[in-house]
PDB file of C-alpha atoms in Angstrom:
ATOM      1  CA  MET A   1     201.428 188.502 142.532  1.00 46.00           C
ATOM      2  CA  ALA A   2     201.404 186.105 145.479  1.00 44.00           C
ATOM      3  CA  ILE A   3     200.043 187.383 148.769  1.00 46.00           C
ATOM      4  CA  PHE A   4     201.848 186.139 151.854  1.00 44.00           C
ATOM      5  CA  THR A   5     200.238 185.891 155.255  1.00 48.00           C
ATOM      6  CA  PHE A   6     201.931 185.456 158.583  1.00 49.00           C
ATOM      7  CA  GLU A   7     198.863 183.990 160.321  1.00 55.00           C
ATOM      8  CA  PRO A   8     199.821 180.607 161.813  1.00 63.00           C
ATOM      9  CA  ALA A   9     198.145 177.619 160.202  1.00 75.00           C
ATOM     10  CA  MET A  10     195.268 176.158 162.185  1.00 84.00           C
ATOM     11  CA  ALA A  11     195.762 172.539 163.167  1.00 88.00           C
ATOM     12  CA  ILE A  12     194.395 169.914 165.528  1.00 92.00           C
ATOM     13  CA  ALA A  13     197.007 167.815 167.298  1.00 93.00           C
ATOM     14  CA  GLN A  14     196.998 164.064 167.674  1.00 93.00           C
ATOM     15  CA  HIS A  15     195.928 164.287 171.311  1.00 93.00           C
ATOM     16  CA  CYS A  16     192.482 165.481 170.173  1.00 95.00           C
ATOM     17  CA  VAL A  17     190.108 163.072 171.898  1.00 95.00           C
ATOM     18  CA  ARG A  18     188.392 162.215 168.608  1.00 95.00           C
ATOM     19  CA  ARG A  19     191.737 161.177 167.144  1.00 94.00           C
ATOM     20  CA  ARG A  20     192.789 159.191 170.191  1.00 94.00           C
ATOM     21  CA  PHE A  21     189.601 157.194 170.639  1.00 93.00           C
ATOM     22  CA  ARG A  22     187.406 155.797 167.910  1.00 90.00           C
ATOM     23  CA  TYR A  23     184.128 156.156 169.786  1.00 92.00           C
ATOM     24  CA  ALA A  24     184.741 159.623 171.256  1.00 94.00           C
ATOM     25  CA  THR A  25     181.796 161.961 170.713  1.00 93.00           C
ATOM     26  CA  CYS A  26     183.422 165.307 171.598  1.00 94.00           C
ATOM     27  CA  LYS A  27     182.528 168.137 169.214  1.00 94.00           C
ATOM     28  CA  THR A  28     182.948 171.112 171.532  1.00 95.00           C
ATOM     29  CA  CYS A  29     184.994 173.163 169.076  1.00 95.00           C
ATOM     30  CA  ALA A  30     182.395 172.718 166.340  1.00 94.00           C
ATOM     31  CA  GLY A  31     179.624 173.812 168.692  1.00 93.00           C
ATOM     32  CA  GLU A  32     181.474 176.960 169.767  1.00 94.00           C
ATOM     33  CA  CYS A  33     182.932 178.127 166.432  1.00 94.00           C
ATOM     34  CA  PRO A  34     180.857 180.966 164.884  1.00 92.00           C
ATOM     35  CA  ALA A  35     182.450 180.451 161.448  1.00 93.00           C
ATOM     36  CA  GLN A  36     181.792 176.684 161.065  1.00 93.00           C
ATOM     37  CA  VAL A  37     185.504 175.922 160.737  1.00 94.00           C
ATOM     38  CA  PHE A  38     185.181 172.485 162.370  1.00 95.00           C
ATOM     39  CA  SER A  39     183.140 169.517 161.181  1.00 94.00           C
ATOM     40  CA  PRO A  40     183.194 166.165 163.029  1.00 93.00           C
ATOM     41  CA  VAL A  41     184.138 163.056 161.053  1.00 92.00           C
ATOM     42  CA  GLU A  42     184.829 159.499 162.120  1.00 89.00           C
ATOM     43  CA  GLY A  43     188.256 159.353 163.695  1.00 86.00           C
ATOM     44  CA  GLY A  44     188.831 163.082 163.898  1.00 89.00           C
ATOM     45  CA  MET A  45     187.728 166.589 163.072  1.00 93.00           C
ATOM     46  CA  ASN A  46     187.946 168.305 159.687  1.00 93.00           C
ATOM     47  CA  VAL A  47     189.242 171.874 159.707  1.00 93.00           C
ATOM     48  CA  ASP A  48     188.525 174.476 157.030  1.00 93.00           C
ATOM     49  CA  ALA A  49     191.134 177.070 157.989  1.00 91.00           C
ATOM     50  CA  SER A  50     189.997 179.415 155.224  1.00 91.00           C
ATOM     51  CA  MET A  51     186.792 180.059 157.196  1.00 92.00           C
ATOM     52  CA  CYS A  52     188.579 180.989 160.441  1.00 93.00           C
ATOM     53  CA  ILE A  53     187.966 184.541 161.697  1.00 92.00           C
ATOM     54  CA  GLN A  54     190.734 184.272 164.339  1.00 91.00           C
ATOM     55  CA  CYS A  55     188.379 184.851 167.277  1.00 92.00           C
ATOM     56  CA  GLY A  56     190.260 182.261 169.339  1.00 93.00           C
ATOM     57  CA  ASN A  57     187.136 180.994 171.121  1.00 95.00           C
ATOM     58  CA  CYS A  58     187.922 177.374 170.254  1.00 96.00           C
ATOM     59  CA  LEU A  59     191.092 177.606 172.358  1.00 96.00           C
ATOM     60  CA  PHE A  60     189.025 178.139 175.496  1.00 96.00           C
ATOM     61  CA  VAL A  61     186.615 175.215 175.047  1.00 96.00           C
ATOM     62  CA  CYS A  62     188.704 172.328 173.657  1.00 96.00           C
ATOM     63  CA  PRO A  63     188.871 169.809 176.540  1.00 95.00           C
ATOM     64  CA  ALA A  64     192.144 168.342 175.250  1.00 95.00           C
ATOM     65  CA  GLU A  65     193.698 171.724 174.361  1.00 95.00           C
ATOM     66  CA  ALA A  66     194.559 170.233 170.980  1.00 95.00           C
ATOM     67  CA  ILE A  67     193.934 173.288 168.758  1.00 95.00           C
ATOM     68  CA  SER A  68     196.778 175.482 167.539  1.00 92.00           C
ATOM     69  CA  GLY A  69     196.934 178.416 165.147  1.00 89.00           C
ATOM     70  CA  PRO A  70     194.599 181.152 166.437  1.00 91.00           C
ATOM     71  CA  SER A  71     195.714 183.414 169.260  1.00 92.00           C
ATOM     72  CA  PRO A  72     193.536 184.553 172.163  1.00 94.00           C
ATOM     73  CA  ALA A  73     192.110 188.020 171.626  1.00 94.00           C
ATOM     74  CA  THR A  74     193.814 191.009 173.183  1.00 95.00           C
ATOM     75  CA  ARG A  75     191.505 192.799 175.612  1.00 96.00           C
ATOM     76  CA  TYR A  76     191.788 196.216 177.238  1.00 96.00           C
ATOM     77  CA  TYR A  77     191.213 196.902 180.912  1.00 96.00           C
ATOM     78  CA  SER A  78     191.495 199.675 183.454  1.00 95.00           C
ATOM     79  CA  GLY A  79     191.561 198.575 187.074  1.00 95.00           C
ATOM     80  CA  ASP A  80     188.719 196.090 187.561  1.00 96.00           C
ATOM     81  CA  THR A  81     186.949 197.005 184.298  1.00 97.00           C
ATOM     82  CA  LEU A  82     187.204 195.729 180.747  1.00 96.00           C
ATOM     83  CA  VAL A  83     187.061 198.666 178.330  1.00 94.00           C
ATOM     84  CA  GLY A  84     186.782 199.120 174.583  1.00 90.00           C
ATOM     85  CA  PRO A  85     187.471 198.656 171.815  1.00 91.00           C
ATOM     86  CA  PHE A  86     185.613 195.362 172.041  1.00 92.00           C
ATOM     87  CA  SER A  87     185.813 192.529 169.553  1.00 91.00           C
ATOM     88  CA  HIS A  88     182.741 191.911 167.423  1.00 90.00           C
ATOM     89  CA  GLN A  89     182.756 188.248 168.471  1.00 92.00           C
ATOM     90  CA  ALA A  90     181.965 187.930 172.180  1.00 94.00           C
ATOM     91  CA  PRO A  91     184.276 185.812 174.378  1.00 96.00           C
ATOM     92  CA  THR A  92     183.447 182.434 175.887  1.00 97.00           C
ATOM     93  CA  VAL A  93     182.494 181.988 179.527  1.00 97.00           C
ATOM     94  CA  ASN A  94     185.790 180.195 180.149  1.00 97.00           C
ATOM     95  CA  GLU A  95     187.796 183.176 178.916  1.00 98.00           C
ATOM     96  CA  LEU A  96     185.806 185.564 181.106  1.00 98.00           C
ATOM     97  CA  LEU A  97     186.310 183.279 184.106  1.00 98.00           C
ATOM     98  CA  LEU A  98     190.055 183.615 183.585  1.00 98.00           C
ATOM     99  CA  TRP A  99     189.745 187.399 183.478  1.00 98.00           C
ATOM    100  CA  HIS A 100     187.647 187.211 186.645  1.00 98.00           C
ATOM    101  CA  ARG A 101     190.181 185.221 188.646  1.00 97.00           C
ATOM    102  CA  GLU A 102     193.526 186.298 187.142  1.00 97.00           C
ATOM    103  CA  TYR A 103     192.896 190.043 186.709  1.00 97.00           C
ATOM    104  CA  GLY A 104     190.081 190.655 189.191  1.00 97.00           C
ATOM    105  CA  ILE A 105     187.749 192.037 186.523  1.00 98.00           C
ATOM    106  CA  ARG A 106     184.263 192.844 187.873  1.00 98.00           C
ATOM    107  CA  PHE A 107     182.851 195.334 185.343  1.00 97.00           C
ATOM    108  CA  VAL A 108     182.586 195.945 181.609  1.00 96.00           C
ATOM    109  CA  ALA A 109     182.350 199.483 180.243  1.00 94.00           C
ATOM    110  CA  LEU A 110     180.150 199.312 177.162  1.00 90.00           C
ATOM    111  CA  THR A 111     177.048 200.771 175.566  1.00 86.00           C
ATOM    112  CA  LEU A 112     173.950 198.603 175.738  1.00 78.00           C
ATOM    113  CA  GLU A 113     172.874 199.387 172.179  1.00 78.00           C
ATOM    114  CA  GLN A 114     176.081 198.472 170.331  1.00 72.00           C
ATOM    115  CA  ASN A 115     177.384 195.400 172.138  1.00 85.00           C
ATOM    116  CA  GLU A 116     174.535 192.896 172.339  1.00 89.00           C
ATOM    117  CA  PRO A 117     176.800 189.815 171.903  1.00 92.00           C
ATOM    118  CA  TRP A 118     178.895 190.954 174.858  1.00 95.00           C
ATOM    119  CA  LEU A 119     175.803 191.510 176.983  1.00 94.00           C
ATOM    120  CA  LEU A 120     174.733 187.928 176.331  1.00 94.00           C
ATOM    121  CA  ALA A 121     178.227 186.710 177.198  1.00 96.00           C
ATOM    122  CA  ILE A 122     178.191 188.617 180.507  1.00 96.00           C
ATOM    123  CA  ALA A 123     174.735 187.217 181.315  1.00 96.00           C
ATOM    124  CA  ARG A 124     176.008 183.654 180.763  1.00 97.00           C
ATOM    125  CA  LEU A 125     179.086 184.395 182.869  1.00 98.00           C
ATOM    126  CA  ASN A 126     177.018 185.768 185.743  1.00 98.00           C
ATOM    127  CA  LEU A 127     174.894 182.611 185.829  1.00 97.00           C
ATOM    128  CA  VAL A 128     178.072 180.573 186.317  1.00 96.00           C
ATOM    129  CA  LEU A 129     179.496 183.000 188.890  1.00 97.00           C
ATOM    130  CA  LYS A 130     176.290 182.798 190.930  1.00 96.00           C
ATOM    131  CA  GLU A 131     176.534 179.009 190.980  1.00 94.00           C
ATOM    132  CA  TYR A 132     180.176 179.346 192.043  1.00 94.00           C
ATOM    133  CA  GLY A 133     179.315 181.806 194.814  1.00 93.00           C
ATOM    134  CA  GLU A 134     181.490 184.486 193.175  1.00 96.00           C
ATOM    135  CA  PRO A 135     180.671 188.207 192.738  1.00 97.00           C
ATOM    136  CA  VAL A 136     178.925 188.864 189.426  1.00 98.00           C
ATOM    137  CA  TRP A 137     179.994 191.397 186.825  1.00 98.00           C
ATOM    138  CA  GLY A 138     178.314 194.745 186.295  1.00 96.00           C
ATOM    139  CA  ILE A 139     177.954 197.092 183.324  1.00 94.00           C
ATOM    140  CA  LYS A 140     179.431 200.607 183.355  1.00 92.00           C
ATOM    141  CA  PRO A 141     178.954 203.405 180.831  1.00 90.00           C
ATOM    142  CA  PRO A 142     182.110 204.039 178.803  1.00 88.00           C
ATOM    143  CA  ALA A 143     184.293 206.851 180.064  1.00 78.00           C
ATOM    144  CA  VAL A 144     184.251 210.060 178.018  1.00 68.00           C
ATOM    145  CA  VAL A 145     187.785 210.866 176.911  1.00 58.00           C
ATOM    146  CA  ALA A 146     188.681 214.472 176.229  1.00 53.00           C
ATOM    147  CA  VAL A 147     190.422 214.837 172.878  1.00 49.00           C
ATOM    148  CA  ASN A 148     193.125 217.425 172.256  1.00 53.00           C
ATOM    149  CA  LEU A 149     192.202 219.022 168.941  1.00 52.00           C
ATOM    150  CA  ALA A 150     195.697 220.326 168.303  1.00 54.00           C
ATOM    151  CA  ARG A 151     196.846 219.192 164.867  1.00 54.00           C
ATOM    152  CA  ARG A 152     199.755 217.018 166.033  1.00 51.00           C
ATOM    153  CA  SER A 153     197.724 215.430 168.855  1.00 44.00           C
ATOM    154  CA  LEU A 154     195.110 214.044 166.458  1.00 44.00           C
ATOM    155  CA  PHE A 155     197.577 211.399 165.292  1.00 44.00           C
ATOM    156  CA  HIS A 156     197.555 209.773 168.728  1.00 44.00           C
ATOM    157  CA  VAL A 157     194.905 209.903 171.421  1.00 45.00           C
ATOM    158  CA  PRO A 158     196.457 208.410 174.583  1.00 54.00           C
ATOM    159  CA  ARG A 159     194.333 206.550 177.113  1.00 67.00           C
ATOM    160  CA  GLU A 160     195.800 206.813 180.564  1.00 71.00           C
ATOM    161  CA  HIS A 161     195.574 203.834 182.920  1.00 85.00           C
ATOM    162  CA  VAL A 162     194.398 201.466 180.174  1.00 93.00           C
ATOM    163  CA  ASN A 163     196.338 198.219 179.830  1.00 95.00           C
ATOM    164  CA  SER A 164     196.142 195.428 177.259  1.00 95.00           C
ATOM    165  CA  ALA A 165     196.581 191.703 177.757  1.00 96.00           C
ATOM    166  CA  ALA A 166     195.435 188.280 176.594  1.00 96.00           C
ATOM    167  CA  VAL A 167     194.723 185.469 179.038  1.00 97.00           C
ATOM    168  CA  ARG A 168     196.366 182.111 178.487  1.00 95.00           C
ATOM    169  CA  PRO A 169     193.630 179.815 177.135  1.00 95.00           C
ATOM    170  CA  GLY A 170     192.741 176.346 178.320  1.00 93.00           C
ATOM    171  CA  ILE A 171     190.138 174.503 180.356  1.00 94.00           C
ATOM    172  CA  ARG A 172     192.901 173.072 182.525  1.00 94.00           C
ATOM    173  CA  ARG A 173     193.750 176.593 183.668  1.00 95.00           C
ATOM    174  CA  VAL A 174     190.109 177.274 184.537  1.00 96.00           C
ATOM    175  CA  ARG A 175     189.942 174.091 186.560  1.00 94.00           C
ATOM    176  CA  GLN A 176     193.149 175.003 188.418  1.00 94.00           C
ATOM    177  CA  LEU A 177     191.800 178.431 189.333  1.00 95.00           C
ATOM    178  CA  PHE A 178     188.397 177.084 190.424  1.00 95.00           C
ATOM    179  CA  GLN A 179     189.433 173.854 192.141  1.00 92.00           C
ATOM    180  CA  GLU A 180     186.597 174.123 194.636  1.00 93.00           C
ATOM    181  CA  GLN A 181     184.076 173.749 191.798  1.00 93.00           C
ATOM    182  CA  SER A 182     183.478 171.052 189.197  1.00 92.00           C
ATOM    183  CA  GLU A 183     181.764 171.203 185.811  1.00 93.00           C
ATOM    184  CA  ILE A 184     181.434 167.446 185.349  1.00 93.00           C
ATOM    185  CA  ALA A 185     179.810 164.683 187.392  1.00 93.00           C
ATOM    186  CA  LEU A 186     181.707 161.387 187.139  1.00 94.00           C
ATOM    187  CA  SER A 187     180.230 158.014 188.038  1.00 94.00           C
ATOM    188  CA  ILE A 188     180.994 154.315 187.574  1.00 95.00           C
ATOM    189  CA  ASP A 189     178.409 151.561 187.659  1.00 95.00           C
ATOM    190  CA  PRO A 190     179.937 148.820 189.896  1.00 93.00           C
ATOM    191  CA  SER A 191     177.684 146.166 188.357  1.00 90.00           C
ATOM    192  CA  ARG A 192     179.146 146.860 184.889  1.00 92.00           C
ATOM    193  CA  CYS A 193     182.776 147.715 185.702  1.00 93.00           C
ATOM    194  CA  VAL A 194     185.266 144.862 185.255  1.00 91.00           C
ATOM    195  CA  MET A 195     188.279 146.840 186.528  1.00 92.00           C
ATOM    196  CA  CYS A 196     190.045 146.621 183.170  1.00 91.00           C
ATOM    197  CA  SER A 197     191.881 149.931 183.856  1.00 92.00           C
ATOM    198  CA  ALA A 198     191.069 151.378 180.396  1.00 94.00           C
ATOM    199  CA  CYS A 199     189.347 154.497 181.771  1.00 95.00           C
ATOM    200  CA  TRP A 200     192.087 155.657 184.104  1.00 94.00           C
ATOM    201  CA  ARG A 201     194.764 154.879 181.522  1.00 94.00           C
ATOM    202  CA  ALA A 202     192.892 157.029 178.978  1.00 94.00           C
ATOM    203  CA  CYS A 203     192.374 160.033 181.285  1.00 94.00           C
ATOM    204  CA  PRO A 204     195.081 162.692 180.740  1.00 92.00           C
ATOM    205  CA  GLU A 205     193.939 164.623 183.831  1.00 93.00           C
ATOM    206  CA  LYS A 206     194.109 161.597 186.186  1.00 93.00           C
ATOM    207  CA  CYS A 207     190.520 162.227 187.247  1.00 93.00           C
ATOM    208  CA  LEU A 208     190.020 158.480 187.473  1.00 94.00           C
ATOM    209  CA  ARG A 209     192.689 156.391 189.127  1.00 94.00           C
ATOM    210  CA  PHE A 210     193.137 153.182 191.095  1.00 94.00           C
ATOM    211  CA  ASP A 211     195.090 153.353 194.337  1.00 92.00           C
ATOM    212  CA  ALA A 212     195.259 151.212 197.477  1.00 88.00           C
ATOM    213  CA  GLY A 213     192.190 149.163 196.634  1.00 91.00           C
ATOM    214  CA  GLU A 214     190.033 152.147 195.670  1.00 94.00           C
ATOM    215  CA  VAL A 215     188.826 153.619 192.398  1.00 96.00           C
ATOM    216  CA  ILE A 216     189.083 157.386 192.875  1.00 95.00           C
ATOM    217  CA  LEU A 217     186.909 159.826 190.900  1.00 95.00           C
ATOM    218  CA  ASP A 218     188.118 163.427 191.119  1.00 94.00           C
ATOM    219  CA  ALA A 219     185.728 165.532 189.026  1.00 92.00           C
ATOM    220  CA  ALA A 220     187.314 168.870 189.944  1.00 91.00           C
ATOM    221  CA  ALA A 221     190.094 168.400 187.372  1.00 91.00           C
ATOM    222  CA  CYS A 222     187.870 166.868 184.677  1.00 94.00           C
ATOM    223  CA  THR A 223     187.752 168.842 181.420  1.00 95.00           C
ATOM    224  CA  GLY A 224     184.885 166.747 180.019  1.00 94.00           C
ATOM    225  CA  CYS A 225     186.752 165.225 177.072  1.00 94.00           C
ATOM    226  CA  GLY A 226     184.805 161.968 177.377  1.00 95.00           C
ATOM    227  CA  GLY A 227     187.793 159.732 176.674  1.00 95.00           C
ATOM    228  CA  CYS A 228     187.063 157.545 179.697  1.00 95.00           C
ATOM    229  CA  ALA A 229     183.533 156.782 178.484  1.00 95.00           C
ATOM    230  CA  ALA A 230     184.758 156.255 174.912  1.00 95.00           C
ATOM    231  CA  VAL A 231     187.142 153.436 175.888  1.00 95.00           C
ATOM    232  CA  CYS A 232     184.824 151.678 178.353  1.00 95.00           C
ATOM    233  CA  LEU A 233     183.594 148.586 176.507  1.00 91.00           C
ATOM    234  CA  HIS A 234     181.065 147.816 179.239  1.00 91.00           C
ATOM    235  CA  GLN A 235     179.485 151.311 179.400  1.00 93.00           C
ATOM    236  CA  ALA A 236     180.254 151.518 183.092  1.00 95.00           C
ATOM    237  CA  VAL A 237     181.640 155.078 183.047  1.00 96.00           C
ATOM    238  CA  LYS A 238     179.230 157.980 182.861  1.00 94.00           C
ATOM    239  CA  ILE A 239     180.076 161.683 182.570  1.00 93.00           C
ATOM    240  CA  GLU A 240     177.479 164.449 182.846  1.00 93.00           C
ATOM    241  CA  LYS A 241     177.828 168.198 182.517  1.00 91.00           C
ATOM    242  CA  ARG A 242     176.735 169.390 185.925  1.00 90.00           C
ATOM    243  CA  ARG A 243     178.149 172.210 188.020  1.00 90.00           C
ATOM    244  CA  GLY A 244     178.600 171.823 191.735  1.00 89.00           C
ATOM    245  CA  LEU A 245     181.052 171.735 194.591  1.00 90.00           C
ATOM    246  CA  SER A 246     183.978 169.480 193.830  1.00 89.00           C
ATOM    247  CA  ALA A 247     184.112 166.247 195.775  1.00 87.00           C
ATOM    248  CA  ILE A 248     186.267 163.158 195.499  1.00 92.00           C
ATOM    249  CA  LYS A 249     184.367 159.879 195.252  1.00 94.00           C
ATOM    250  CA  ARG A 250     185.975 156.646 196.375  1.00 95.00           C
ATOM    251  CA  LEU A 251     184.712 153.228 195.328  1.00 95.00           C
ATOM    252  CA  SER A 252     186.069 150.309 197.301  1.00 95.00           C
ATOM    253  CA  ALA A 253     187.379 147.372 195.285  1.00 94.00           C
ATOM    254  CA  SER A 254     187.959 143.905 196.652  1.00 92.00           C
ATOM    255  CA  GLU A 255     190.484 141.284 195.624  1.00 92.00           C
ATOM    256  CA  ARG A 256     188.737 138.011 194.789  1.00 92.00           C
ATOM    257  CA  THR A 257     189.465 134.550 193.436  1.00 92.00           C
ATOM    258  CA  CYS A 258     187.538 133.435 190.383  1.00 91.00           C
ATOM    259  CA  ARG A 259     185.463 130.309 191.011  1.00 89.00           C
ATOM    260  CA  SER A 260     186.055 129.113 187.449  1.00 86.00           C
ATOM    261  CA  CYS A 261     189.725 129.713 186.647  1.00 89.00           C
ATOM    262  CA  HIS A 262     190.877 130.310 190.247  1.00 90.00           C
ATOM    263  CA  ARG A 263     192.807 133.409 189.264  1.00 92.00           C
ATOM    264  CA  VAL A 264     192.852 136.525 191.453  1.00 93.00           C
ATOM    265  CA  PHE A 265     190.955 139.564 190.154  1.00 92.00           C
ATOM    266  CA  TRP A 266     189.690 142.910 191.397  1.00 92.00           C
ATOM    267  CA  ALA A 267     185.994 143.804 191.476  1.00 93.00           C
ATOM    268  CA  LEU A 268     183.803 146.706 192.529  1.00 93.00           C
ATOM    269  CA  ALA A 269     180.690 144.556 192.843  1.00 89.00           C
ATOM    270  CA  PRO A 270     180.643 142.989 196.328  1.00 86.00           C
ATOM    271  CA  ASP A 271     179.051 139.761 195.046  1.00 87.00           C
ATOM    272  CA  ALA A 272     181.378 139.147 192.063  1.00 88.00           C
ATOM    273  CA  LEU A 273     182.219 135.419 191.766  1.00 88.00           C
ATOM    274  CA  HIS A 274     183.890 135.203 188.368  1.00 86.00           C
ATOM    275  CA  CYS A 275     186.564 137.262 186.621  1.00 88.00           C
ATOM    276  CA  SER A 276     185.707 139.340 183.574  1.00 84.00           C
ATOM    277  CA  LEU A 277     186.632 136.537 181.179  1.00 84.00           C
ATOM    278  CA  CYS A 278     184.991 133.606 182.893  1.00 85.00           C
ATOM    279  CA  LYS A 279     181.655 135.277 183.511  1.00 79.00           C
ATOM    280  CA  HIS A 280     181.133 135.475 179.737  1.00 74.00           C
ATOM    281  CA  HIS A 281     181.675 131.714 179.316  1.00 72.00           C
ATOM    282  CA  LEU A 282     179.820 128.661 180.525  1.00 62.00           C
ATOM    283  CA  HIS A 283     180.650 127.844 184.107  1.00 54.00           C
ATOM    284  CA  GLY A 284     183.878 125.876 184.351  1.00 53.00           C
ATOM    285  CA  MET A 285     184.823 126.314 180.687  1.00 54.00           C
ATOM    286  CA  ARG A 286     188.153 127.987 181.524  1.00 50.00           C
ATOM    287  CA  ALA A 287     188.880 125.948 184.653  1.00 48.00           C
TER     288      ALA A 287
END
């Protein structure tokens, strides 16, 4: 007899950075998944949905938000405290950051002996919160609930003032809620950049853009997908995972006339004499 399941099929959309760009190196989902569902391949990511344990952690780390199928875990909270029952698989730091900012959670009520994965997750979260200048989370002992031993009451043990919810996953949401902080350091090497526009055309978050004679680098919105570096043929773009206060960098570009072909071009290097095409040929070849 066939067994039917109503679990949605796991899939990775075409806007996955590995599918969009041949030289993309992102493998965040594979590094986070405890069940080894994801395996990087050239031009994409293989998915073995049969291995999925539906923890939903991949949803909170994918920089392109390209994963569908799993649902974020339902958590229980009372006031400013997360309470049990807790999932066996601990949440990601990004999920806990959303609970921190959206629900004002500051404590977790759990036993130290039975929830080691959660303790590690809270420790990682508190390291990030300290760097952000936010209040850290504490641990509370679970509340003792009196149980009515009447026969009919044993079928349902109510928990007053306990609510359930699931936060909407996504790195973009984390970046919106913590705009004063950045997780990524963006930089462009002016001596390598030829102003081809590939990087800012590839960036879905508009972290890199060209406006009014300036190349603008806004790391606060960067999800760290690496698409900008993957499309840069001259290896001028560099992204590093580094937390810090968000700041917008502005690189001045100048409009110049190529000495070889006499066409106008933009350059970040103040001493650029030839356009990106002519400087790779013998002087005067394209004149």
